[in-house]
mmCIF file of N, CA and C in Angstrom:
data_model
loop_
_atom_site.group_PDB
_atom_site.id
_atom_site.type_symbol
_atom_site.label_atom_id
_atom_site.label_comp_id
_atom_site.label_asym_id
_atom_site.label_seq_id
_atom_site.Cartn_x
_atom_site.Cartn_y
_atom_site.Cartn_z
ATOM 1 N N UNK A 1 25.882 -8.750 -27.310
ATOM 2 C CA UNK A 1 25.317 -7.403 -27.243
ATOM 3 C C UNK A 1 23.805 -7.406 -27.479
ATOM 4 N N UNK A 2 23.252 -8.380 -28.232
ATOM 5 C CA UNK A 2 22.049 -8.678 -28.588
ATOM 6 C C UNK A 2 20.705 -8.305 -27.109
ATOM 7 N N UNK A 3 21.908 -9.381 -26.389
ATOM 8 C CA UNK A 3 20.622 -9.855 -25.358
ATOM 9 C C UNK A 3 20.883 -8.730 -24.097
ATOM 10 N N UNK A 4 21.759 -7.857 -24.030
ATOM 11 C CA UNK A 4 21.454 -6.124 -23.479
ATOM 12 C C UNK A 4 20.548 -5.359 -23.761
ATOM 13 N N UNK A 5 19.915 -5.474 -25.401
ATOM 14 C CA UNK A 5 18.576 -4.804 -25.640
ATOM 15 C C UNK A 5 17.565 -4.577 -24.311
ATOM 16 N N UNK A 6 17.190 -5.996 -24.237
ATOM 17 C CA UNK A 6 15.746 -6.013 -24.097
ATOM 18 C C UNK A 6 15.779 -5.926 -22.659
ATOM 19 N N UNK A 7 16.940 -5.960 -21.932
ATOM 20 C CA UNK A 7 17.451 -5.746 -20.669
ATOM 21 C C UNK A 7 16.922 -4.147 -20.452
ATOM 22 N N UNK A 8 18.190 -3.499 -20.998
ATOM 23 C CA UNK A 8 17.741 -2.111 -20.968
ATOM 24 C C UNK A 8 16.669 -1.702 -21.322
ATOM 25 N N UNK A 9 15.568 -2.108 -22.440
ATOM 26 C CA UNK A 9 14.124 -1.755 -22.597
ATOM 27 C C UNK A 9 13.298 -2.261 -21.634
ATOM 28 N N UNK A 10 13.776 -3.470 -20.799
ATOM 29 C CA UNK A 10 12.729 -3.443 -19.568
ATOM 30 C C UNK A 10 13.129 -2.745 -17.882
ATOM 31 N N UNK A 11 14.664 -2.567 -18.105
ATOM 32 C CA UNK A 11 14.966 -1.637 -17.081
ATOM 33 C C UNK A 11 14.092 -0.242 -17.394
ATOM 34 N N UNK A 12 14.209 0.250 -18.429
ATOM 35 C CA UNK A 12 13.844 1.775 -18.731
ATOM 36 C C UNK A 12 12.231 1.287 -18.423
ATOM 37 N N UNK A 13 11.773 0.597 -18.726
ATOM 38 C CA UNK A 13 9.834 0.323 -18.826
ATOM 39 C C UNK A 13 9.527 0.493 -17.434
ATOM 40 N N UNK A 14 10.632 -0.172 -17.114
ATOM 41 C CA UNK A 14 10.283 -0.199 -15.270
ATOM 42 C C UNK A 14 10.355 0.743 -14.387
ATOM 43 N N UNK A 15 11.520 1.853 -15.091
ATOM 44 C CA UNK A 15 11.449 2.972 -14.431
ATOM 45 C C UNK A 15 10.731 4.030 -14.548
ATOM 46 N N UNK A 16 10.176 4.122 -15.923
ATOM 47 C CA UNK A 16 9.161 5.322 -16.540
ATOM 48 C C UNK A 16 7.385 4.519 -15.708
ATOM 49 N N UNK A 17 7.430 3.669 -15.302
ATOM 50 C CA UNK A 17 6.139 3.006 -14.843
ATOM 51 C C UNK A 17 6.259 3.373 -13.244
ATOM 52 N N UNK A 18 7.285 3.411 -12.761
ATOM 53 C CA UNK A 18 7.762 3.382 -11.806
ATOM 54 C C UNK A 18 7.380 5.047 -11.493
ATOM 55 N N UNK A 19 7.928 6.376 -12.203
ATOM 56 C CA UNK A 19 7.714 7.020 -11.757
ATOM 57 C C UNK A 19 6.190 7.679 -11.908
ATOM 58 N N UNK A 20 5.684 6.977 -13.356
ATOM 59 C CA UNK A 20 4.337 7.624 -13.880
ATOM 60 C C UNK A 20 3.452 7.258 -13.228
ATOM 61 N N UNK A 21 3.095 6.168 -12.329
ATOM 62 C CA UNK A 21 2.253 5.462 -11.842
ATOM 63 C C UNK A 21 1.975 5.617 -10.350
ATOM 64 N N UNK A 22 1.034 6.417 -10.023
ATOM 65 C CA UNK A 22 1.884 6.861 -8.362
ATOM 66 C C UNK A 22 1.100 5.122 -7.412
ATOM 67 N N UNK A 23 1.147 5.368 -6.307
ATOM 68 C CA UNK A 23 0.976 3.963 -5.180
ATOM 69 C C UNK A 23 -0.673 3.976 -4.941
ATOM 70 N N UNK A 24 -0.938 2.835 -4.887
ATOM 71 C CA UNK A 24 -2.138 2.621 -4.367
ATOM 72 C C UNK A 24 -3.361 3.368 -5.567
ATOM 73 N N UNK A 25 -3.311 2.813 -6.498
ATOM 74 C CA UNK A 25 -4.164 2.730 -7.335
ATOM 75 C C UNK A 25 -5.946 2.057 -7.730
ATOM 76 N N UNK A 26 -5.259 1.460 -6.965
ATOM 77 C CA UNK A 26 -7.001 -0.034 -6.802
ATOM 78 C C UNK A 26 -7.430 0.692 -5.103
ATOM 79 N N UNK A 27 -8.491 0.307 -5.086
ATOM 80 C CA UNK A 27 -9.002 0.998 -3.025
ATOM 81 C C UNK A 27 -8.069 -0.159 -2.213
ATOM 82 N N UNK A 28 -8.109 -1.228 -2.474
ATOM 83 C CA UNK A 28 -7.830 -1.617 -1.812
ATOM 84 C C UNK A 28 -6.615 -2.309 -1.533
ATOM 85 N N UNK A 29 -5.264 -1.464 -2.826
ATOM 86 C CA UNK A 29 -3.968 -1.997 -2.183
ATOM 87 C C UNK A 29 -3.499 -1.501 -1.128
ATOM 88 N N UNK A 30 -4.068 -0.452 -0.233
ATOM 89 C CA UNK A 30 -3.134 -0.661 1.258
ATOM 90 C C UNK A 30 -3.174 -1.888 1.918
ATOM 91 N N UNK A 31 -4.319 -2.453 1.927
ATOM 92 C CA UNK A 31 -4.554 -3.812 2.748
ATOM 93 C C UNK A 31 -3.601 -4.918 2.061
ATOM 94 N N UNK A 32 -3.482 -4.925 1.025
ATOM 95 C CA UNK A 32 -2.471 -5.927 0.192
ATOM 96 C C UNK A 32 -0.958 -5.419 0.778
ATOM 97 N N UNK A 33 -0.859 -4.231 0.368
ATOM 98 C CA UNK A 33 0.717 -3.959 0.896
ATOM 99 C C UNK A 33 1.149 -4.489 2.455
ATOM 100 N N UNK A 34 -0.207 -3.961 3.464
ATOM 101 C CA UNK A 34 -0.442 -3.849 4.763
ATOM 102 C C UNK A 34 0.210 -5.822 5.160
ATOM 103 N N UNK A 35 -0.314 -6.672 4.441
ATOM 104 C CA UNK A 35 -0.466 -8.097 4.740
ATOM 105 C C UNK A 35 0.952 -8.502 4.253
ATOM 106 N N UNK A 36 1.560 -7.812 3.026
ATOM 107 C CA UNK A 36 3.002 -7.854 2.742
ATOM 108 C C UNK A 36 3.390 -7.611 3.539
ATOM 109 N N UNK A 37 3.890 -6.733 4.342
ATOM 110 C CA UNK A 37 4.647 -5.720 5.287
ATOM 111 C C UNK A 37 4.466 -6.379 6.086
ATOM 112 N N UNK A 38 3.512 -7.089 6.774
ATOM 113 C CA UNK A 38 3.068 -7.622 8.141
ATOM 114 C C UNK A 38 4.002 -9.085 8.048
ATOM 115 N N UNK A 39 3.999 -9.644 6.901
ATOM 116 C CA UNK A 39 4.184 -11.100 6.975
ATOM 117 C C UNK A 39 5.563 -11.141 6.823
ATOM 118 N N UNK A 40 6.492 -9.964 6.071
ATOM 119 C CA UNK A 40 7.860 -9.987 6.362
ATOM 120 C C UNK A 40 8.473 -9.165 7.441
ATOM 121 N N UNK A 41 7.547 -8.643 8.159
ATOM 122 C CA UNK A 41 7.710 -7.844 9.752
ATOM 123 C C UNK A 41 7.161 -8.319 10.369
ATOM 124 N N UNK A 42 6.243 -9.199 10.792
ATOM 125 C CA UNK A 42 5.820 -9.574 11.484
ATOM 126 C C UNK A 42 4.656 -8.782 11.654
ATOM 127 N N UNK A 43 3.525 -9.706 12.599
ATOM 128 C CA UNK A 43 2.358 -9.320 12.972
ATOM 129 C C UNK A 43 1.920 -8.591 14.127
ATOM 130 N N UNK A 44 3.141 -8.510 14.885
ATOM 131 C CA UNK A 44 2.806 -7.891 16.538
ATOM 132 C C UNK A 44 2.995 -6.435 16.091
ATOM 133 N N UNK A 45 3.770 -5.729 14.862
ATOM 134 C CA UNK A 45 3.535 -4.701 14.211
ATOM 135 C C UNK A 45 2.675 -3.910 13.639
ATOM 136 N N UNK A 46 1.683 -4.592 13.551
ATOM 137 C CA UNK A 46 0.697 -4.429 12.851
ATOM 138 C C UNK A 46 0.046 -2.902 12.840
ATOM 139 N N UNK A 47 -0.208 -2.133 14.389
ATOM 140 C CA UNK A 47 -0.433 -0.719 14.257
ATOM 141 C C UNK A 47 0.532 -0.041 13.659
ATOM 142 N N UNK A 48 1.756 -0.113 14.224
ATOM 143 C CA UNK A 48 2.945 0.826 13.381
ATOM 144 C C UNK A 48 2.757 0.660 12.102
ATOM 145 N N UNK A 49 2.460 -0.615 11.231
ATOM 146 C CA UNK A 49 2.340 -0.730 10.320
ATOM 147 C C UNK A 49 1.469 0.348 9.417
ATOM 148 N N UNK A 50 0.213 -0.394 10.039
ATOM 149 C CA UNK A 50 -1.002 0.506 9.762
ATOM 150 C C UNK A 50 -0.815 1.892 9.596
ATOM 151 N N UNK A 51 -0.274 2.725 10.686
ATOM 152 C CA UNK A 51 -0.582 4.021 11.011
ATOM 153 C C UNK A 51 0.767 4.700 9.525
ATOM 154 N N UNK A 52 1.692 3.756 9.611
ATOM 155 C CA UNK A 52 2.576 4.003 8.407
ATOM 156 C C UNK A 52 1.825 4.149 6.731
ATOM 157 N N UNK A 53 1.547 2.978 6.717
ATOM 158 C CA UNK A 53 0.664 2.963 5.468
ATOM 159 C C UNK A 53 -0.206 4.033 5.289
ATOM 160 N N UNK A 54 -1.469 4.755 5.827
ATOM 161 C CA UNK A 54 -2.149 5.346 6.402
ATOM 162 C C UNK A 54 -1.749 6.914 5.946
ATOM 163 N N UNK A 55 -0.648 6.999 6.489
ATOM 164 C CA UNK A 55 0.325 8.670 6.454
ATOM 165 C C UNK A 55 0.643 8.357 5.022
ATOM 166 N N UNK A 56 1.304 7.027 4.236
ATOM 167 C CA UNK A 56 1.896 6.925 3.091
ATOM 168 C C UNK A 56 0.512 7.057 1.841
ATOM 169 N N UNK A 57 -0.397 6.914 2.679
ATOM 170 C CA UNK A 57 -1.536 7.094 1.788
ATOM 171 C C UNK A 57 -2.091 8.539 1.853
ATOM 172 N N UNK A 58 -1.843 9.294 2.484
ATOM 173 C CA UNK A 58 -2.270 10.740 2.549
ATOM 174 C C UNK A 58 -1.384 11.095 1.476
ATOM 175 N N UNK A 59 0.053 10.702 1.717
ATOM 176 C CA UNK A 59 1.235 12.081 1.152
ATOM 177 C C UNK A 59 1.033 11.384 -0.227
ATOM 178 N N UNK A 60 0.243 10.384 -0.891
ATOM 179 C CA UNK A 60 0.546 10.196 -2.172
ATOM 180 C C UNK A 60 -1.251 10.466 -2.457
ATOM 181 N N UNK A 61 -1.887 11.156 -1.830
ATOM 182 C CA UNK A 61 -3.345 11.688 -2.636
ATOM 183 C C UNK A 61 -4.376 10.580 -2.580
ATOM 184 N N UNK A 62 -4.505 9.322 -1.968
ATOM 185 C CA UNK A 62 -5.087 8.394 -2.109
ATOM 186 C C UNK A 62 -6.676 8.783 -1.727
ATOM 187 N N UNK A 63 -6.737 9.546 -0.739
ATOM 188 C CA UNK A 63 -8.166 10.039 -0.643
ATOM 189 C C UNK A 63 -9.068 10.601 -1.502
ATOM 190 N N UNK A 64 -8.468 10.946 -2.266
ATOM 191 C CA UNK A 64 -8.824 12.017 -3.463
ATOM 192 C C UNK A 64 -8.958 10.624 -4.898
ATOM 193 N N UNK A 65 -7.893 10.142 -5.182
ATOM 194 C CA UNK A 65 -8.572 8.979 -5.811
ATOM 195 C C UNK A 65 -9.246 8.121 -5.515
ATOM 196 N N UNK A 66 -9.549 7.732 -4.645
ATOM 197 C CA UNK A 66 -11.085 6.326 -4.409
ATOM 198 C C UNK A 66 -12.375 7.623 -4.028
ATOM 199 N N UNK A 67 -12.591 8.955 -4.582
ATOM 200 C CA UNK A 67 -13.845 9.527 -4.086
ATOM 201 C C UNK A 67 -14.017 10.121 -2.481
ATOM 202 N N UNK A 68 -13.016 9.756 -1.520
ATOM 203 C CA UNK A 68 -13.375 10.565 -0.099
ATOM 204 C C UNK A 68 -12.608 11.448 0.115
ATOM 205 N N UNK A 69 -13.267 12.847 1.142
ATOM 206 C CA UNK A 69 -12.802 13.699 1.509
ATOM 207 C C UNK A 69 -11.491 13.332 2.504
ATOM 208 N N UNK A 70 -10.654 14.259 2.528
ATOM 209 C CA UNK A 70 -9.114 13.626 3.556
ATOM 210 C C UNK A 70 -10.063 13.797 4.707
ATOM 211 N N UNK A 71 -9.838 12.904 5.891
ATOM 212 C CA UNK A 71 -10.001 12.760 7.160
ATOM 213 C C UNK A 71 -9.326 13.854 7.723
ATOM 214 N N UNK A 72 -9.711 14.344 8.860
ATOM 215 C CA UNK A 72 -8.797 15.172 10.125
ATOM 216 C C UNK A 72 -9.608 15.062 11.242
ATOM 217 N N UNK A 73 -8.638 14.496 12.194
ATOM 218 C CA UNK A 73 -7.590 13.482 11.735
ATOM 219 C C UNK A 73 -7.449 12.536 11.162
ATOM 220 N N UNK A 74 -6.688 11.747 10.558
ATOM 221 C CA UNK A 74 -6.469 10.660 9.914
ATOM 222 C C UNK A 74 -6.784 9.947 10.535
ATOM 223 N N UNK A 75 -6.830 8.543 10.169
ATOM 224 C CA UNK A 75 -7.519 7.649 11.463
ATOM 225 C C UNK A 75 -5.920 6.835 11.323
ATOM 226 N N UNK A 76 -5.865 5.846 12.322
ATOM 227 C CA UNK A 76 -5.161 5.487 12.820
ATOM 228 C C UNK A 76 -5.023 3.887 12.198
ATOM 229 N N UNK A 77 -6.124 3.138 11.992
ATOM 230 C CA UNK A 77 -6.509 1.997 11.648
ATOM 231 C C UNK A 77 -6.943 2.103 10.753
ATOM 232 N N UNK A 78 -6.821 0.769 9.700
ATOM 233 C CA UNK A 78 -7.842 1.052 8.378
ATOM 234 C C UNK A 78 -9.043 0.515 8.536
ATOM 235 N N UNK A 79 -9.612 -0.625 9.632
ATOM 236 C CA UNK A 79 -10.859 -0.491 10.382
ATOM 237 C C UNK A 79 -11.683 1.401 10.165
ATOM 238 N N UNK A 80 -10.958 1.771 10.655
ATOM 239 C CA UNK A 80 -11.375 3.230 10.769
ATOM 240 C C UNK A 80 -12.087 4.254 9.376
ATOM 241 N N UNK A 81 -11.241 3.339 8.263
ATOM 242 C CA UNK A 81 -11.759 3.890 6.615
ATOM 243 C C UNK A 81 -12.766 2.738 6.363
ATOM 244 N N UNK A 82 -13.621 3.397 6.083
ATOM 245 C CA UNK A 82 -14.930 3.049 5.816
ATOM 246 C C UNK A 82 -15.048 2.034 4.162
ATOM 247 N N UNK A 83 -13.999 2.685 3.337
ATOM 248 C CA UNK A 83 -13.988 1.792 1.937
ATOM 249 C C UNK A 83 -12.977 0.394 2.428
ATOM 250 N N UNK A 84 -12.313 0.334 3.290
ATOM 251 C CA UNK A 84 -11.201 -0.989 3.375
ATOM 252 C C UNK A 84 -11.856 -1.170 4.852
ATOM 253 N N UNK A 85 -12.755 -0.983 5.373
ATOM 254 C CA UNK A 85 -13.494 -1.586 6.353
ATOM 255 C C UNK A 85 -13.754 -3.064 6.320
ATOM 256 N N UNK A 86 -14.677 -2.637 4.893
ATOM 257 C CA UNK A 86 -15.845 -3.568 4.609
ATOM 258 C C UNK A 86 -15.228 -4.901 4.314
ATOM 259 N N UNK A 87 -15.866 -6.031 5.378
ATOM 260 C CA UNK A 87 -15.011 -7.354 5.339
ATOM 261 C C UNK A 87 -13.663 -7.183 4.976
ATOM 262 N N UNK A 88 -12.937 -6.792 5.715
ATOM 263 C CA UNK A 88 -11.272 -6.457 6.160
ATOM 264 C C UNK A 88 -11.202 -7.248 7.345
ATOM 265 N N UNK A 89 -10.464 -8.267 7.600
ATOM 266 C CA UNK A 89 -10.119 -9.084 8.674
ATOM 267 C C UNK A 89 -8.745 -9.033 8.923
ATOM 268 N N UNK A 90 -7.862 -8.877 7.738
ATOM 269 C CA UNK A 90 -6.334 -8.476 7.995
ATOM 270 C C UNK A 90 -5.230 -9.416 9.059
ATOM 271 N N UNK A 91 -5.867 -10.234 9.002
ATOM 272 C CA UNK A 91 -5.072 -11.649 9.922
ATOM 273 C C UNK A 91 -4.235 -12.149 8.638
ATOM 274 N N UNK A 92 -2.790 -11.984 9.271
ATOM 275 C CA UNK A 92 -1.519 -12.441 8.685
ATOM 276 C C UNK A 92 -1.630 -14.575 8.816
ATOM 277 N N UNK A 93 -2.221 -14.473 10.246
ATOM 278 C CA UNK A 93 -2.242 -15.859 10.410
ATOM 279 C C UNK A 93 -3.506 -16.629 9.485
ATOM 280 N N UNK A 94 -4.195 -15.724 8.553
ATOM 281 C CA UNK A 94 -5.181 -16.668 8.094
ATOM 282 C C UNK A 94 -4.202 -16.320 6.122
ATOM 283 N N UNK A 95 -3.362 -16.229 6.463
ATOM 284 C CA UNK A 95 -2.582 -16.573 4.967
ATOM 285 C C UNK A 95 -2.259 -18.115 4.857
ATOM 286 N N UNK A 96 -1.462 -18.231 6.177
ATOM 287 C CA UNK A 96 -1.000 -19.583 6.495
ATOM 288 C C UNK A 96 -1.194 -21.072 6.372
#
C-alpha cells in the first residue's frame, strides 16, 4: 500500500499541472510540438500540420501571451509569424 502513495501524488500533480498550465507557454513551443507531430506523421504533412497548430494556438490565447495582436487572418504558416520566423528552418530531415 506504501508504494500507491506517491503514485497517486504524481497522478494528481500531473493532472492539476495539466489543467493549470494552458499550451504553448515559451514563443517558441509550436515549432517544437510542430517537429514532434511532423516526425511521428510524417513530413509531407507538414501544412496540415502547421495550419492545425496555428488554429490550436489562437483557441488557447497564444497571441496575447508572447505580446502580438491576433492576426486576421491567421496566417497559414509559421514562416508567416514574425516571432517563430526568425531562423525557423523546420526540416524534420535535419533531426536525422
Amino acid at each position: 500500500m506504501n508504494r500507491v502513495w506517491p503514485l497517486i501524488f504524481a497522478a494528481t500533480a500531473g493532472l492539476i499541472l495539466h489543467l493549470a498550465v494552458p499550451p504553448f507557454q515559451n514563443p517558441d513551443e509550436p515549432t517544437h510540438f510542430s517537429l514532434i507531430v511532423r516526425t511521428a506523421w510524417g513530413d509531407e504533412r507538414r501544412a496540415e500540420i502547421e495550419r492545425e497548430i496555428i488554429r490550436l494556438m489562437d483557441r488557447c490565447g497564444w497571441w496575447r501571451s508572447v505580446g502580438m495582436g491576433r492576426p486576421d487572418p491567421l496566417p497559414e504558416k509559421f514562416e508567416e509569424i514574425p516571432i517563430l520566423s526568425f531562423g525557423y528552418k523546420g526540416d524534420v530531415k535535419d533531426l536525422h
